Amino acid sequence: MGNSSSNVAILGALASNIAVAATKFIAAYFTRSSAMVSEGIHSLVDAANTLLILIGSKRSTKQPTAKHPFGYGKEIYFWTLVVSISLFAIGGGMAIYEGIEHMLHPEPLQDAFWNYIVLGFSLVFTGISWVLAFKEFSKTKGEKSLLNAITDSKDPGVFAILFEDTADLLGLVIAFIGVYLGHKLNNPYIDGASSVLIGLILAFTSFMLAYESKGLLIGESADPLMIESIRKIALQEPSVEMVKTPVTMHMGPQDIILALGVSFKKELNAESVAEAIDRIEVSIRTSYPEVKKIYIEAKSLTYFMSGNESVKL
């Protein structure tokens, strides 16, 4: 990650979550609303999770070392997985516990008016954060459906915020309904039940986030259209006879490693093959600068290329 578009969504979510968490806890203190406590916990966990994603974003930009020659790009995937676990264990677990506790020991709502005010402001702030995240996500979505775009996305800094903000909005709606019905019907059990439902939404969101993070952490290939385009770029080189399907892996949202098997014309000598490989490398990097490392295996010769340097074995 570490790019400005991701950081816009992340910083917007951080500011929103901190402001909303504070107002929710204040309202919960005065009104004794279980749903409001759960919502406060939810926003607080979201703020902490956003900080974790920022940590991952920063660490993922560290330069490669002898111990980590491919860099630290996958740090962002690791910290996103940590976020999903904390969202489930802390956010969902505490919200469910608070709701059950409230149903076992019900307390009537006090002055629900303040709950409505806080929920209204929270909807505005969270809505702004969601719009920012969706706009940044839409820049890379293209013609894909929203679900396919999320599945194919390699930047958890954006889709993680989109997941959390969507869960926030659903939780706010449920909290509003729970407070309203609990107040109107004078039934504190409804308020507790809404807290449990909020916890279940958080648990489901964390599962989806963990599932996406797992795939990225294990290693996902580049977009199929990019892979086919890279193959065509290599085939445009006049000295090339055949190109195997490229093998790629995302080391980070904007950090791709490429392995390419190329068969050159038999009459070429070693120097001509090396020059052809250089031209292929330049063409690929020009079209796809996110391809940071390229390994080309030629017939009878193996070239390992990193950056602008080529080493022939």
CSV table of C-alpha atoms in Angstrom, one decimal:
chain,number,residue,atom,x,y,z
A,1,MET,CA,0.0,0.0,0.0
A,2,GLY,CA,1.5,3.3,1.1
A,3,ASN,CA,-0.1,5.2,-1.7
A,4,SER,CA,-2.1,8.5,-1.4
A,5,SER,CA,-5.4,7.1,-2.5
A,6,SER,CA,-5.4,4.4,0.2
A,7,ASN,CA,-4.3,6.9,2.8
A,8,VAL,CA,-7.2,9.3,2.0
A,9,ALA,CA,-9.7,6.5,2.9
A,10,ILE,CA,-7.8,5.4,5.9
A,11,LEU,CA,-7.3,8.9,7.4
A,12,GLY,CA,-10.9,9.8,6.8
A,13,ALA,CA,-12.0,6.6,8.6
A,14,LEU,CA,-9.7,7.3,11.5
A,15,ALA,CA,-10.9,10.8,12.1
A,16,SER,CA,-14.5,9.7,11.8
A,17,ASN,CA,-14.1,6.7,14.2
A,18,ILE,CA,-12.4,8.7,16.9
A,19,ALA,CA,-15.1,11.5,16.9
A,20,VAL,CA,-18.0,9.0,16.7
A,21,ALA,CA,-16.6,6.7,19.5
A,22,ALA,CA,-16.3,9.6,21.9
A,23,THR,CA,-19.8,10.9,21.3
A,24,LYS,CA,-21.3,7.3,21.6
A,25,PHE,CA,-19.7,6.6,24.9
A,26,ILE,CA,-20.9,9.9,26.3
A,27,ALA,CA,-24.4,9.2,25.2
A,28,ALA,CA,-24.2,5.6,26.6
A,29,TYR,CA,-23.1,7.0,30.0
A,30,PHE,CA,-26.1,9.2,30.3
A,31,THR,CA,-28.8,7.0,28.7
A,32,ARG,CA,-27.6,3.5,29.9
A,33,SER,CA,-28.2,2.1,26.4
A,34,SER,CA,-26.6,-1.3,25.7
A,35,ALA,CA,-26.8,-0.8,21.9
A,36,MET,CA,-25.0,2.6,22.3
A,37,VAL,CA,-22.2,0.9,24.4
A,38,SER,CA,-21.8,-1.7,21.7
A,39,GLU,CA,-21.7,1.0,19.0
A,40,GLY,CA,-19.1,2.9,21.1
A,41,ILE,CA,-17.0,-0.3,21.3
A,42,HIS,CA,-17.4,-0.8,17.6
A,43,SER,CA,-16.1,2.7,16.7
A,44,LEU,CA,-13.3,2.4,19.2
A,45,VAL,CA,-12.2,-0.9,17.7
A,46,ASP,CA,-12.5,0.6,14.2
A,47,ALA,CA,-10.2,3.4,15.2
A,48,ALA,CA,-7.6,1.0,16.6
A,49,ASN,CA,-7.9,-1.1,13.5
A,50,THR,CA,-7.3,1.9,11.3
A,51,LEU,CA,-4.1,2.6,13.2
A,52,LEU,CA,-3.0,-1.0,12.6
A,53,ILE,CA,-3.6,-0.6,8.9
A,54,LEU,CA,-1.6,2.6,8.9
A,55,ILE,CA,1.2,0.7,10.7
A,56,GLY,CA,1.1,-1.9,8.0
A,57,SER,CA,1.0,0.7,5.3
A,58,LYS,CA,4.2,2.4,6.7
A,59,ARG,CA,6.1,-0.9,7.3
A,60,SER,CA,5.2,-2.2,3.8
A,61,THR,CA,7.3,0.6,2.2
A,62,LYS,CA,10.5,-0.5,3.9
A,63,GLN,CA,13.3,-1.2,1.4
A,64,PRO,CA,14.4,-4.8,0.7
A,65,THR,CA,17.2,-6.2,2.9
A,66,ALA,CA,19.5,-9.2,2.6
A,67,LYS,CA,17.1,-11.1,5.0
A,68,HIS,CA,14.0,-9.9,3.1
A,69,PRO,CA,15.1,-9.5,-0.6
A,70,PHE,CA,11.6,-9.2,-1.9
A,71,GLY,CA,10.8,-6.3,0.5
A,72,TYR,CA,8.1,-5.9,3.1
A,73,GLY,CA,5.1,-5.3,0.9
A,74,LYS,CA,3.1,-8.2,2.6
A,75,GLU,CA,3.2,-6.4,5.9
A,76,ILE,CA,0.0,-4.7,4.9
A,77,TYR,CA,-1.7,-8.1,4.4
A,78,PHE,CA,-0.5,-9.3,7.8
A,79,TRP,CA,-1.8,-6.3,9.7
A,80,THR,CA,-5.1,-6.5,7.8
A,81,LEU,CA,-5.4,-10.1,9.1
A,82,VAL,CA,-4.7,-8.8,12.6
A,83,VAL,CA,-7.4,-6.3,12.1
A,84,SER,CA,-10.0,-8.9,11.2
A,85,ILE,CA,-9.1,-11.0,14.3
A,86,SER,CA,-9.4,-8.0,16.6
A,87,LEU,CA,-12.7,-7.0,14.9
A,88,PHE,CA,-14.1,-10.4,15.7
A,89,ALA,CA,-12.6,-11.0,19.2
A,90,ILE,CA,-12.9,-7.5,20.6
A,91,GLY,CA,-15.6,-5.8,18.5
A,92,GLY,CA,-18.0,-8.6,17.9
A,93,GLY,CA,-17.3,-10.5,21.1
A,94,MET,CA,-17.8,-7.5,23.4
A,95,ALA,CA,-20.9,-6.3,21.6
A,96,ILE,CA,-22.5,-9.7,21.9
A,97,TYR,CA,-21.5,-10.0,25.6
A,98,GLU,CA,-22.8,-6.5,26.3
A,99,GLY,CA,-26.2,-7.3,24.7
A,100,ILE,CA,-26.6,-10.6,26.6
A,101,GLU,CA,-25.6,-8.9,29.8
A,102,HIS,CA,-28.2,-6.2,29.2
A,103,MET,CA,-30.9,-8.8,28.5
A,104,LEU,CA,-30.0,-10.7,31.7
A,105,HIS,CA,-30.0,-7.5,33.8
A,106,PRO,CA,-32.2,-5.1,31.9
A,107,GLU,CA,-32.1,-1.3,32.6
A,108,PRO,CA,-34.7,1.1,31.1
A,109,LEU,CA,-33.4,3.7,28.7
A,110,GLN,CA,-32.9,7.2,30.2
A,111,ASP,CA,-33.4,10.2,28.0
A,112,ALA,CA,-33.2,8.4,24.6
A,113,PHE,CA,-33.2,11.9,22.9
A,114,TRP,CA,-29.4,12.0,23.2
A,115,ASN,CA,-29.1,8.6,21.6
A,116,TYR,CA,-30.9,9.9,18.6
A,117,ILE,CA,-28.7,12.9,18.3
A,118,VAL,CA,-25.5,10.9,18.6
A,119,LEU,CA,-26.7,8.3,16.1
A,120,GLY,CA,-27.7,11.0,13.7
A,121,PHE,CA,-24.2,12.6,13.8
A,122,SER,CA,-22.6,9.2,13.6
A,123,LEU,CA,-24.5,8.4,10.5
A,124,VAL,CA,-23.3,11.6,8.9
A,125,PHE,CA,-19.6,11.1,9.9
A,126,THR,CA,-19.6,7.4,9.0
A,127,GLY,CA,-21.4,8.2,5.7
A,128,ILE,CA,-18.7,10.7,4.8
A,129,SER,CA,-16.0,8.1,5.6
A,130,TRP,CA,-17.8,5.4,3.5
A,131,VAL,CA,-18.2,7.8,0.5
A,132,LEU,CA,-14.4,8.6,0.7
A,133,ALA,CA,-13.5,4.9,0.8
A,134,PHE,CA,-16.0,4.0,-2.0
A,135,LYS,CA,-14.6,6.8,-4.2
A,136,GLU,CA,-11.1,5.5,-3.8
A,137,PHE,CA,-12.2,1.9,-4.3
A,138,SER,CA,-14.1,2.9,-7.5
A,139,LYS,CA,-11.0,4.3,-9.1
A,140,THR,CA,-9.7,0.7,-9.4
A,141,LYS,CA,-13.0,-1.1,-9.8
A,142,GLY,CA,-13.5,-0.5,-13.5
A,143,GLU,CA,-16.4,-2.4,-15.0
A,144,LYS,CA,-16.4,-5.2,-12.4
A,145,SER,CA,-19.3,-5.7,-10.0
A,146,LEU,CA,-18.7,-4.5,-6.5
A,147,LEU,CA,-18.3,-8.1,-5.2
A,148,ASN,CA,-15.9,-9.1,-7.9
A,149,ALA,CA,-13.9,-5.9,-7.4
A,150,ILE,CA,-13.5,-6.6,-3.7
A,151,THR,CA,-12.5,-10.2,-4.4
A,152,ASP,CA,-9.9,-9.1,-7.0
A,153,SER,CA,-8.6,-6.1,-5.1
A,154,LYS,CA,-5.0,-6.3,-3.8
A,155,ASP,CA,-5.2,-3.2,-1.6
A,156,PRO,CA,-6.7,-4.0,1.8
A,157,GLY,CA,-6.2,-0.5,2.9
A,158,VAL,CA,-9.3,0.5,0.9
A,159,PHE,CA,-11.5,-2.6,1.0
A,160,ALA,CA,-10.9,-3.1,4.8
A,161,ILE,CA,-12.2,0.4,5.4
A,162,LEU,CA,-15.1,-0.1,3.1
A,163,PHE,CA,-16.0,-3.3,5.0
A,164,GLU,CA,-15.8,-1.6,8.4
A,165,ASP,CA,-17.7,1.5,7.3
A,166,THR,CA,-20.5,-0.7,5.8
A,167,ALA,CA,-20.7,-2.6,9.1
A,168,ASP,CA,-20.8,0.7,10.9
A,169,LEU,CA,-23.7,2.0,8.9
A,170,LEU,CA,-25.7,-1.3,9.4
A,171,GLY,CA,-24.9,-1.2,13.1
A,172,LEU,CA,-26.0,2.4,13.4
A,173,VAL,CA,-29.3,1.6,11.7
A,174,ILE,CA,-29.9,-1.4,14.0
A,175,ALA,CA,-28.9,0.6,17.1
A,176,PHE,CA,-31.4,3.3,16.1
A,177,ILE,CA,-34.2,0.8,15.6
A,178,GLY,CA,-33.3,-0.9,18.9
A,179,VAL,CA,-33.2,2.4,20.9
A,180,TYR,CA,-36.5,3.6,19.2
A,181,LEU,CA,-38.4,0.3,19.8
A,182,GLY,CA,-37.0,-0.1,23.3
A,183,HIS,CA,-38.0,3.4,24.2
A,184,LYS,CA,-41.4,3.4,22.6
A,185,LEU,CA,-42.4,-0.1,23.9
A,186,ASN,CA,-40.6,0.4,27.2
A,187,ASN,CA,-38.8,-2.9,26.6
A,188,PRO,CA,-35.1,-2.9,27.4
A,189,TYR,CA,-34.7,-6.4,26.0
A,190,ILE,CA,-35.0,-5.0,22.4
A,191,ASP,CA,-32.1,-2.8,23.1
A,192,GLY,CA,-30.0,-5.7,24.3
A,193,ALA,CA,-31.0,-7.8,21.3
A,194,SER,CA,-29.9,-5.1,18.9
A,195,SER,CA,-26.5,-5.1,20.6
A,196,VAL,CA,-26.2,-8.9,20.0
A,197,LEU,CA,-27.2,-8.3,16.3
A,198,ILE,CA,-24.5,-5.6,16.0
A,199,GLY,CA,-22.0,-8.1,17.3
A,200,LEU,CA,-23.0,-10.7,14.8
A,201,ILE,CA,-22.6,-8.2,12.0
A,202,LEU,CA,-19.1,-7.4,13.2
A,203,ALA,CA,-18.3,-11.1,13.4
A,204,PHE,CA,-19.4,-11.7,9.8
A,205,THR,CA,-17.5,-8.6,8.6
A,206,SER,CA,-14.3,-9.9,10.3
A,207,PHE,CA,-14.8,-13.3,8.7
A,208,MET,CA,-15.0,-11.7,5.2
A,209,LEU,CA,-12.0,-9.5,5.9
A,210,ALA,CA,-9.9,-12.5,7.2
A,211,TYR,CA,-10.9,-14.5,4.1
A,212,GLU,CA,-9.7,-11.8,1.7
A,213,SER,CA,-6.5,-11.2,3.8
A,214,LYS,CA,-5.6,-14.9,3.9
A,215,GLY,CA,-5.6,-15.1,0.1
A,216,LEU,CA,-3.4,-12.0,-0.2
A,217,LEU,CA,-1.0,-13.2,2.5
A,218,ILE,CA,-0.6,-16.7,0.9
A,219,GLY,CA,0.0,-15.0,-2.5
A,220,GLU,CA,-2.4,-14.0,-5.3
A,221,SER,CA,-1.6,-13.6,-8.9
A,222,ALA,CA,-1.9,-10.4,-10.9
A,223,ASP,CA,-5.1,-9.5,-12.8
A,224,PRO,CA,-5.7,-12.1,-15.7
A,225,LEU,CA,-5.9,-9.2,-18.2
A,226,MET,CA,-2.5,-7.9,-17.1
A,227,ILE,CA,-1.0,-11.4,-17.4
A,228,GLU,CA,-2.3,-11.9,-20.9
A,229,SER,CA,-1.1,-8.4,-21.8
A,230,ILE,CA,2.4,-9.1,-20.5
A,231,ARG,CA,2.4,-12.3,-22.6
A,232,LYS,CA,1.5,-10.3,-25.7
A,233,ILE,CA,4.2,-7.7,-25.0
A,234,ALA,CA,6.8,-10.4,-24.9
A,235,LEU,CA,5.5,-12.0,-28.1
A,236,GLN,CA,5.9,-8.6,-29.9
A,237,GLU,CA,9.7,-9.0,-29.6
A,238,PRO,CA,10.8,-10.1,-33.1
A,239,SER,CA,13.4,-12.6,-31.7
A,240,VAL,CA,10.8,-14.5,-29.6
A,241,GLU,CA,9.2,-17.7,-30.8
A,242,MET,CA,7.0,-18.7,-27.9
A,243,VAL,CA,6.0,-17.4,-24.5
A,244,LYS,CA,4.6,-19.5,-21.7
A,245,THR,CA,1.8,-18.1,-19.5
A,246,PRO,CA,3.5,-15.6,-17.1
A,247,VAL,CA,3.5,-16.5,-13.4
A,248,THR,CA,2.9,-13.6,-11.1
A,249,MET,CA,2.5,-12.9,-7.4
A,250,HIS,CA,1.5,-9.7,-5.5
A,251,MET,CA,4.1,-8.9,-2.8
A,252,GLY,CA,2.1,-5.8,-2.1
A,253,PRO,CA,-0.8,-3.8,-3.7
A,254,GLN,CA,1.7,-2.1,-6.1
A,255,ASP,CA,4.5,-4.7,-6.0
A,256,ILE,CA,4.3,-7.6,-8.4
A,257,ILE,CA,6.9,-10.3,-9.1
A,258,LEU,CA,6.9,-11.8,-12.6
A,259,ALA,CA,8.4,-15.1,-13.9
A,260,LEU,CA,8.3,-15.5,-17.7
A,261,GLY,CA,9.4,-18.4,-19.8
A,262,VAL,CA,10.5,-17.4,-23.2
A,263,SER,CA,11.7,-19.4,-26.2
A,264,PHE,CA,14.0,-17.4,-28.6
A,265,LYS,CA,14.9,-18.1,-32.2
A,266,LYS,CA,17.7,-20.7,-32.4
A,267,GLU,CA,20.0,-18.6,-34.5
A,268,LEU,CA,20.4,-16.0,-31.8
A,269,ASN,CA,23.6,-15.9,-29.8
A,270,ALA,CA,23.9,-15.1,-26.1
A,271,GLU,CA,24.4,-11.4,-26.6
A,272,SER,CA,21.4,-11.1,-28.9
A,273,VAL,CA,19.2,-13.0,-26.3
A,274,ALA,CA,20.4,-10.6,-23.6
A,275,GLU,CA,19.5,-7.6,-25.7
A,276,ALA,CA,16.1,-9.0,-26.4
A,277,ILE,CA,15.5,-9.7,-22.8
A,278,ASP,CA,16.4,-6.1,-22.0
A,279,ARG,CA,13.9,-4.8,-24.5
A,280,ILE,CA,11.1,-7.1,-23.1
A,281,GLU,CA,11.9,-5.9,-19.6
A,282,VAL,CA,11.7,-2.2,-20.7
A,283,SER,CA,8.4,-2.8,-22.5
A,284,ILE,CA,6.8,-4.6,-19.5
A,285,ARG,CA,8.0,-2.0,-17.0
A,286,THR,CA,6.7,0.9,-19.3
A,287,SER,CA,3.2,-0.6,-19.4
A,288,TYR,CA,3.2,-2.0,-15.8
A,289,PRO,CA,5.5,-0.1,-13.5
A,290,GLU,CA,4.0,-2.0,-10.5
A,291,VAL,CA,6.0,-5.1,-11.8
A,292,LYS,CA,9.0,-4.6,-9.6
A,293,LYS,CA,11.0,-7.8,-10.3
A,294,ILE,CA,11.2,-9.8,-13.5
A,295,TYR,CA,12.7,-13.3,-13.9
A,296,ILE,CA,12.9,-14.5,-17.5
A,297,GLU,CA,13.9,-18.1,-18.3
A,298,ALA,CA,15.2,-18.4,-21.8
A,299,LYS,CA,15.8,-21.6,-23.7
A,300,SER,CA,19.2,-22.9,-22.6
A,301,LEU,CA,19.9,-19.7,-20.7
A,302,THR,CA,18.4,-18.4,-17.4
A,303,TYR,CA,18.4,-14.7,-16.8
A,304,PHE,CA,17.5,-13.3,-13.4
A,305,MET,CA,16.6,-9.7,-13.6
A,306,SER,CA,16.1,-7.3,-10.7
A,307,GLY,CA,15.5,-3.6,-11.2
A,308,ASN,CA,17.5,-2.4,-14.2
A,309,GLU,CA,20.2,-5.0,-13.7
A,310,SER,CA,20.4,-8.4,-15.4
A,311,VAL,CA,22.5,-11.3,-14.2
A,312,LYS,CA,23.1,-14.2,-16.6
A,313,LEU,CA,23.9,-17.6,-15.2
